[in-house]
Amino acid sequence: MNITLPQAVFLFLAAVIVVCSILTVTTKRILRSATYLLFVLFATAGIYFELNYSFLGAVQLTVYAGGIIVLYVFSILLTSSDNKKADKIKNSKFFAGILAAVGGAALCIFITLTHSFPVSHFVPGEINQKVIGTALMGTEKYQYLLPFEVISVLLLACIIGGILIARKR
């Protein structure tokens, strides 16, 4: 079996995403978890660049890298400095989590194996940024200005809540 360079790069990036995703949710230190999440987002941007979606790759890097920096700041500010250990998870919750993970993986594998995945009708290549911007920030049907504004207000409320929690200590 001959593996081409793009396939090898994709397999490497996919392996980085899978391993770092698992490490993100299993580590007990919040800064390490944020660092692993950063690697996941970088590898996702690498897949976008490999698919010749340079605009999406650049947005992935700029938006999520900035988000991870904010996550670092809040994780440093909001975590206690007395190095408390996390409470042990009860066996029932642990097995419920394992059962949910195995069920989700089985469902994903079943759907992947039974779906036919028709050939895409999209022309490969770059999508015009004006079309993306109009779709995201327009006010007409199937455009996303209102949800974007609602999410920005929600994030602002979360930031203010985090600052208030940090100031009480």
PDB file of C-alpha atoms in Angstrom:
ATOM      1  CA  MET A   1       0.000   0.000   0.000  1.00  0.00           C
ATOM      2  CA  ASN A   2       1.477   3.314  -1.108  1.00  0.00           C
ATOM      3  CA  ILE A   3       0.802   6.271   1.128  1.00  0.00           C
ATOM      4  CA  THR A   4       1.245   9.667  -0.450  1.00  0.00           C
ATOM      5  CA  LEU A   5       2.621  12.661   1.421  1.00  0.00           C
ATOM      6  CA  PRO A   6      -0.788  14.370   1.861  1.00  0.00           C
ATOM      7  CA  GLN A   7      -2.210  11.137   3.267  1.00  0.00           C
ATOM      8  CA  ALA A   8       0.724  10.791   5.665  1.00  0.00           C
ATOM      9  CA  VAL A   9       0.320  14.398   6.824  1.00  0.00           C
ATOM     10  CA  PHE A  10      -3.413  13.847   7.324  1.00  0.00           C
ATOM     11  CA  LEU A  11      -2.816  10.652   9.324  1.00  0.00           C
ATOM     12  CA  PHE A  12      -0.233  12.437  11.482  1.00  0.00           C
ATOM     13  CA  LEU A  13      -2.562  15.388  12.139  1.00  0.00           C
ATOM     14  CA  ALA A  14      -5.474  13.047  12.859  1.00  0.00           C
ATOM     15  CA  ALA A  15      -3.335  11.117  15.352  1.00  0.00           C
ATOM     16  CA  VAL A  16      -2.293  14.378  17.039  1.00  0.00           C
ATOM     17  CA  ILE A  17      -5.956  15.425  17.279  1.00  0.00           C
ATOM     18  CA  VAL A  18      -7.059  12.087  18.768  1.00  0.00           C
ATOM     19  CA  VAL A  19      -4.205  11.812  21.281  1.00  0.00           C
ATOM     20  CA  CYS A  20      -4.336  15.443  22.408  1.00  0.00           C
ATOM     21  CA  SER A  21      -8.147  15.335  22.644  1.00  0.00           C
ATOM     22  CA  ILE A  22      -7.935  12.387  25.005  1.00  0.00           C
ATOM     23  CA  LEU A  23      -5.186  14.097  27.014  1.00  0.00           C
ATOM     24  CA  THR A  24      -7.264  17.297  27.182  1.00  0.00           C
ATOM     25  CA  VAL A  25     -10.118  15.609  29.006  1.00  0.00           C
ATOM     26  CA  THR A  26      -8.094  13.199  31.132  1.00  0.00           C
ATOM     27  CA  THR A  27      -5.434  15.454  32.649  1.00  0.00           C
ATOM     28  CA  LYS A  28      -6.045  16.898  36.103  1.00  0.00           C
ATOM     29  CA  ARG A  29      -4.121  20.147  35.572  1.00  0.00           C
ATOM     30  CA  ILE A  30      -6.006  22.923  33.839  1.00  0.00           C
ATOM     31  CA  LEU A  31      -2.980  24.517  32.159  1.00  0.00           C
ATOM     32  CA  ARG A  32      -1.918  21.209  30.644  1.00  0.00           C
ATOM     33  CA  SER A  33      -5.475  20.656  29.474  1.00  0.00           C
ATOM     34  CA  ALA A  34      -5.486  24.079  27.782  1.00  0.00           C
ATOM     35  CA  THR A  35      -2.126  23.312  26.163  1.00  0.00           C
ATOM     36  CA  TYR A  36      -3.397  20.010  24.775  1.00  0.00           C
ATOM     37  CA  LEU A  37      -6.486  21.824  23.494  1.00  0.00           C
ATOM     38  CA  LEU A  38      -4.183  24.294  21.748  1.00  0.00           C
ATOM     39  CA  PHE A  39      -2.434  21.393  19.986  1.00  0.00           C
ATOM     40  CA  VAL A  40      -5.824  20.013  18.891  1.00  0.00           C
ATOM     41  CA  LEU A  41      -6.790  23.368  17.404  1.00  0.00           C
ATOM     42  CA  PHE A  42      -3.425  23.757  15.655  1.00  0.00           C
ATOM     43  CA  ALA A  43      -3.758  20.284  14.121  1.00  0.00           C
ATOM     44  CA  THR A  44      -7.292  21.126  12.980  1.00  0.00           C
ATOM     45  CA  ALA A  45      -5.925  24.256  11.306  1.00  0.00           C
ATOM     46  CA  GLY A  46      -3.280  22.051   9.681  1.00  0.00           C
ATOM     47  CA  ILE A  47      -5.998  19.868   8.177  1.00  0.00           C
ATOM     48  CA  TYR A  48      -7.723  23.001   6.838  1.00  0.00           C
ATOM     49  CA  PHE A  49      -4.462  24.143   5.250  1.00  0.00           C
ATOM     50  CA  GLU A  50      -3.926  20.674   3.775  1.00  0.00           C
ATOM     51  CA  LEU A  51      -7.381  20.861   2.167  1.00  0.00           C
ATOM     52  CA  ASN A  52      -6.443  24.257   0.617  1.00  0.00           C
ATOM     53  CA  TYR A  53      -8.884  26.125   2.849  1.00  0.00           C
ATOM     54  CA  SER A  54      -6.356  28.761   3.814  1.00  0.00           C
ATOM     55  CA  PHE A  55      -8.992  31.239   4.994  1.00  0.00           C
ATOM     56  CA  LEU A  56     -10.552  28.717   7.401  1.00  0.00           C
ATOM     57  CA  GLY A  57      -7.102  27.665   8.577  1.00  0.00           C
ATOM     58  CA  ALA A  58      -6.115  31.263   9.280  1.00  0.00           C
ATOM     59  CA  VAL A  59      -9.387  31.914  11.111  1.00  0.00           C
ATOM     60  CA  GLN A  60      -8.875  28.728  13.128  1.00  0.00           C
ATOM     61  CA  LEU A  61      -5.425  29.890  14.175  1.00  0.00           C
ATOM     62  CA  THR A  62      -6.309  33.486  14.990  1.00  0.00           C
ATOM     63  CA  VAL A  63      -9.654  33.000  16.703  1.00  0.00           C
ATOM     64  CA  TYR A  64      -8.888  29.883  18.697  1.00  0.00           C
ATOM     65  CA  ALA A  65      -5.299  30.810  19.557  1.00  0.00           C
ATOM     66  CA  GLY A  66      -6.695  34.025  21.054  1.00  0.00           C
ATOM     67  CA  GLY A  67      -9.334  32.001  22.853  1.00  0.00           C
ATOM     68  CA  ILE A  68      -6.700  29.725  24.361  1.00  0.00           C
ATOM     69  CA  ILE A  69      -4.745  32.742  25.596  1.00  0.00           C
ATOM     70  CA  VAL A  70      -7.894  33.972  27.351  1.00  0.00           C
ATOM     71  CA  LEU A  71      -8.367  30.451  28.748  1.00  0.00           C
ATOM     72  CA  TYR A  72      -4.807  30.549  30.117  1.00  0.00           C
ATOM     73  CA  VAL A  73      -5.441  33.878  31.805  1.00  0.00           C
ATOM     74  CA  PHE A  74      -8.705  32.740  33.383  1.00  0.00           C
ATOM     75  CA  SER A  75      -7.278  29.384  34.428  1.00  0.00           C
ATOM     76  CA  ILE A  76      -4.445  31.123  36.210  1.00  0.00           C
ATOM     77  CA  LEU A  77      -6.739  33.684  37.835  1.00  0.00           C
ATOM     78  CA  LEU A  78      -9.606  31.412  38.816  1.00  0.00           C
ATOM     79  CA  THR A  79      -7.825  28.342  40.107  1.00  0.00           C
ATOM     80  CA  SER A  80      -6.732  28.160  43.684  1.00  0.00           C
ATOM     81  CA  SER A  81      -3.056  28.195  44.468  1.00  0.00           C
ATOM     82  CA  ASP A  82      -3.188  25.653  47.288  1.00  0.00           C
ATOM     83  CA  ASN A  83      -2.945  22.729  44.814  1.00  0.00           C
ATOM     84  CA  LYS A  84      -6.070  20.918  45.946  1.00  0.00           C
ATOM     85  CA  LYS A  85      -6.393  17.470  44.526  1.00  0.00           C
ATOM     86  CA  ALA A  86      -9.555  16.636  42.642  1.00  0.00           C
ATOM     87  CA  ASP A  87     -11.981  14.392  44.453  1.00  0.00           C
ATOM     88  CA  LYS A  88     -11.991  10.772  43.449  1.00  0.00           C
ATOM     89  CA  ILE A  89     -14.733   9.819  41.031  1.00  0.00           C
ATOM     90  CA  LYS A  90     -17.170   7.244  42.355  1.00  0.00           C
ATOM     91  CA  ASN A  91     -17.092   3.871  40.621  1.00  0.00           C
ATOM     92  CA  SER A  92     -20.675   4.243  39.400  1.00  0.00           C
ATOM     93  CA  LYS A  93     -19.917   7.570  37.714  1.00  0.00           C
ATOM     94  CA  PHE A  94     -16.697   6.191  36.244  1.00  0.00           C
ATOM     95  CA  PHE A  95     -18.455   3.193  34.711  1.00  0.00           C
ATOM     96  CA  ALA A  96     -21.315   5.398  33.470  1.00  0.00           C
ATOM     97  CA  GLY A  97     -18.740   7.610  31.750  1.00  0.00           C
ATOM     98  CA  ILE A  98     -17.007   4.599  30.215  1.00  0.00           C
ATOM     99  CA  LEU A  99     -20.364   3.213  29.069  1.00  0.00           C
ATOM    100  CA  ALA A 100     -21.321   6.552  27.494  1.00  0.00           C
ATOM    101  CA  ALA A 101     -17.946   6.813  25.739  1.00  0.00           C
ATOM    102  CA  VAL A 102     -18.140   3.266  24.372  1.00  0.00           C
ATOM    103  CA  GLY A 103     -21.752   3.829  23.273  1.00  0.00           C
ATOM    104  CA  GLY A 104     -20.816   7.077  21.520  1.00  0.00           C
ATOM    105  CA  ALA A 105     -17.850   5.432  19.803  1.00  0.00           C
ATOM    106  CA  ALA A 106     -20.012   2.485  18.707  1.00  0.00           C
ATOM    107  CA  LEU A 107     -22.642   4.867  17.322  1.00  0.00           C
ATOM    108  CA  CYS A 108     -20.008   6.840  15.397  1.00  0.00           C
ATOM    109  CA  ILE A 109     -18.463   3.674  13.968  1.00  0.00           C
ATOM    110  CA  PHE A 110     -21.895   2.298  13.006  1.00  0.00           C
ATOM    111  CA  ILE A 111     -22.869   5.514  11.221  1.00  0.00           C
ATOM    112  CA  THR A 112     -19.501   5.729   9.474  1.00  0.00           C
ATOM    113  CA  LEU A 113     -19.679   2.139   8.221  1.00  0.00           C
ATOM    114  CA  THR A 114     -23.315   2.232   7.100  1.00  0.00           C
ATOM    115  CA  HIS A 115     -23.393   5.680   5.461  1.00  0.00           C
ATOM    116  CA  SER A 116     -22.687   5.812   1.724  1.00  0.00           C
ATOM    117  CA  PHE A 117     -20.957   9.259   1.693  1.00  0.00           C
ATOM    118  CA  PRO A 118     -22.014  10.538  -1.742  1.00  0.00           C
ATOM    119  CA  VAL A 119     -19.554  12.432  -3.884  1.00  0.00           C
ATOM    120  CA  SER A 120     -19.496  16.139  -3.097  1.00  0.00           C
ATOM    121  CA  HIS A 121     -20.739  18.541  -5.754  1.00  0.00           C
ATOM    122  CA  PHE A 122     -18.563  21.366  -4.486  1.00  0.00           C
ATOM    123  CA  VAL A 123     -15.655  22.502  -6.584  1.00  0.00           C
ATOM    124  CA  PRO A 124     -12.448  21.979  -4.622  1.00  0.00           C
ATOM    125  CA  GLY A 125     -10.537  25.119  -3.806  1.00  0.00           C
ATOM    126  CA  GLU A 126     -10.943  28.357  -1.956  1.00  0.00           C
ATOM    127  CA  ILE A 127     -14.328  29.892  -1.245  1.00  0.00           C
ATOM    128  CA  ASN A 128     -14.564  33.622  -1.778  1.00  0.00           C
ATOM    129  CA  GLN A 129     -14.199  35.479   1.550  1.00  0.00           C
ATOM    130  CA  LYS A 130     -16.923  37.942   0.540  1.00  0.00           C
ATOM    131  CA  VAL A 131     -19.428  35.067   0.308  1.00  0.00           C
ATOM    132  CA  ILE A 132     -18.398  33.795   3.766  1.00  0.00           C
ATOM    133  CA  GLY A 133     -18.571  37.283   5.277  1.00  0.00           C
ATOM    134  CA  THR A 134     -21.984  37.955   3.772  1.00  0.00           C
ATOM    135  CA  ALA A 135     -23.314  34.614   5.016  1.00  0.00           C
ATOM    136  CA  LEU A 136     -21.991  35.191   8.526  1.00  0.00           C
ATOM    137  CA  MET A 137     -22.821  38.845   9.024  1.00  0.00           C
ATOM    138  CA  GLY A 138     -25.906  39.360   6.867  1.00  0.00           C
ATOM    139  CA  THR A 139     -29.363  40.038   8.220  1.00  0.00           C
ATOM    140  CA  GLU A 140     -31.398  38.133   5.654  1.00  0.00           C
ATOM    141  CA  LYS A 141     -32.693  34.563   5.740  1.00  0.00           C
ATOM    142  CA  TYR A 142     -29.973  31.945   6.474  1.00  0.00           C
ATOM    143  CA  GLN A 143     -27.514  34.600   7.603  1.00  0.00           C
ATOM    144  CA  TYR A 144     -26.078  34.726  11.083  1.00  0.00           C
ATOM    145  CA  LEU A 145     -25.802  38.276  12.445  1.00  0.00           C
ATOM    146  CA  LEU A 146     -28.380  37.780  15.220  1.00  0.00           C
ATOM    147  CA  PRO A 147     -26.903  34.489  16.553  1.00  0.00           C
ATOM    148  CA  PHE A 148     -23.440  36.072  16.395  1.00  0.00           C
ATOM    149  CA  GLU A 149     -24.614  38.989  18.525  1.00  0.00           C
ATOM    150  CA  VAL A 150     -26.371  36.682  21.003  1.00  0.00           C
ATOM    151  CA  ILE A 151     -23.203  34.615  21.419  1.00  0.00           C
ATOM    152  CA  SER A 152     -21.118  37.756  21.922  1.00  0.00           C
ATOM    153  CA  VAL A 153     -23.479  38.939  24.702  1.00  0.00           C
ATOM    154  CA  LEU A 154     -23.327  35.456  26.288  1.00  0.00           C
ATOM    155  CA  LEU A 155     -19.515  35.486  26.217  1.00  0.00           C
ATOM    156  CA  LEU A 156     -19.468  38.976  27.723  1.00  0.00           C
ATOM    157  CA  ALA A 157     -21.741  37.772  30.545  1.00  0.00           C
ATOM    158  CA  CYS A 158     -19.411  34.800  31.146  1.00  0.00           C
ATOM    159  CA  ILE A 159     -16.368  37.079  31.317  1.00  0.00           C
ATOM    160  CA  ILE A 160     -18.089  39.428  33.761  1.00  0.00           C
ATOM    161  CA  GLY A 161     -19.188  36.443  35.874  1.00  0.00           C
ATOM    162  CA  GLY A 162     -15.640  35.078  35.913  1.00  0.00           C
ATOM    163  CA  ILE A 163     -14.276  38.449  37.024  1.00  0.00           C
ATOM    164  CA  LEU A 164     -16.867  38.668  39.811  1.00  0.00           C
ATOM    165  CA  ILE A 165     -16.031  35.168  41.017  1.00  0.00           C
ATOM    166  CA  ALA A 166     -12.325  35.980  40.969  1.00  0.00           C
ATOM    167  CA  ARG A 167     -12.802  39.246  42.895  1.00  0.00           C
ATOM    168  CA  LYS A 168     -14.775  37.581  45.711  1.00  0.00           C
ATOM    169  CA  ARG A 169     -11.740  35.540  46.677  1.00  0.00           C
TER     170      ARG A 169
END
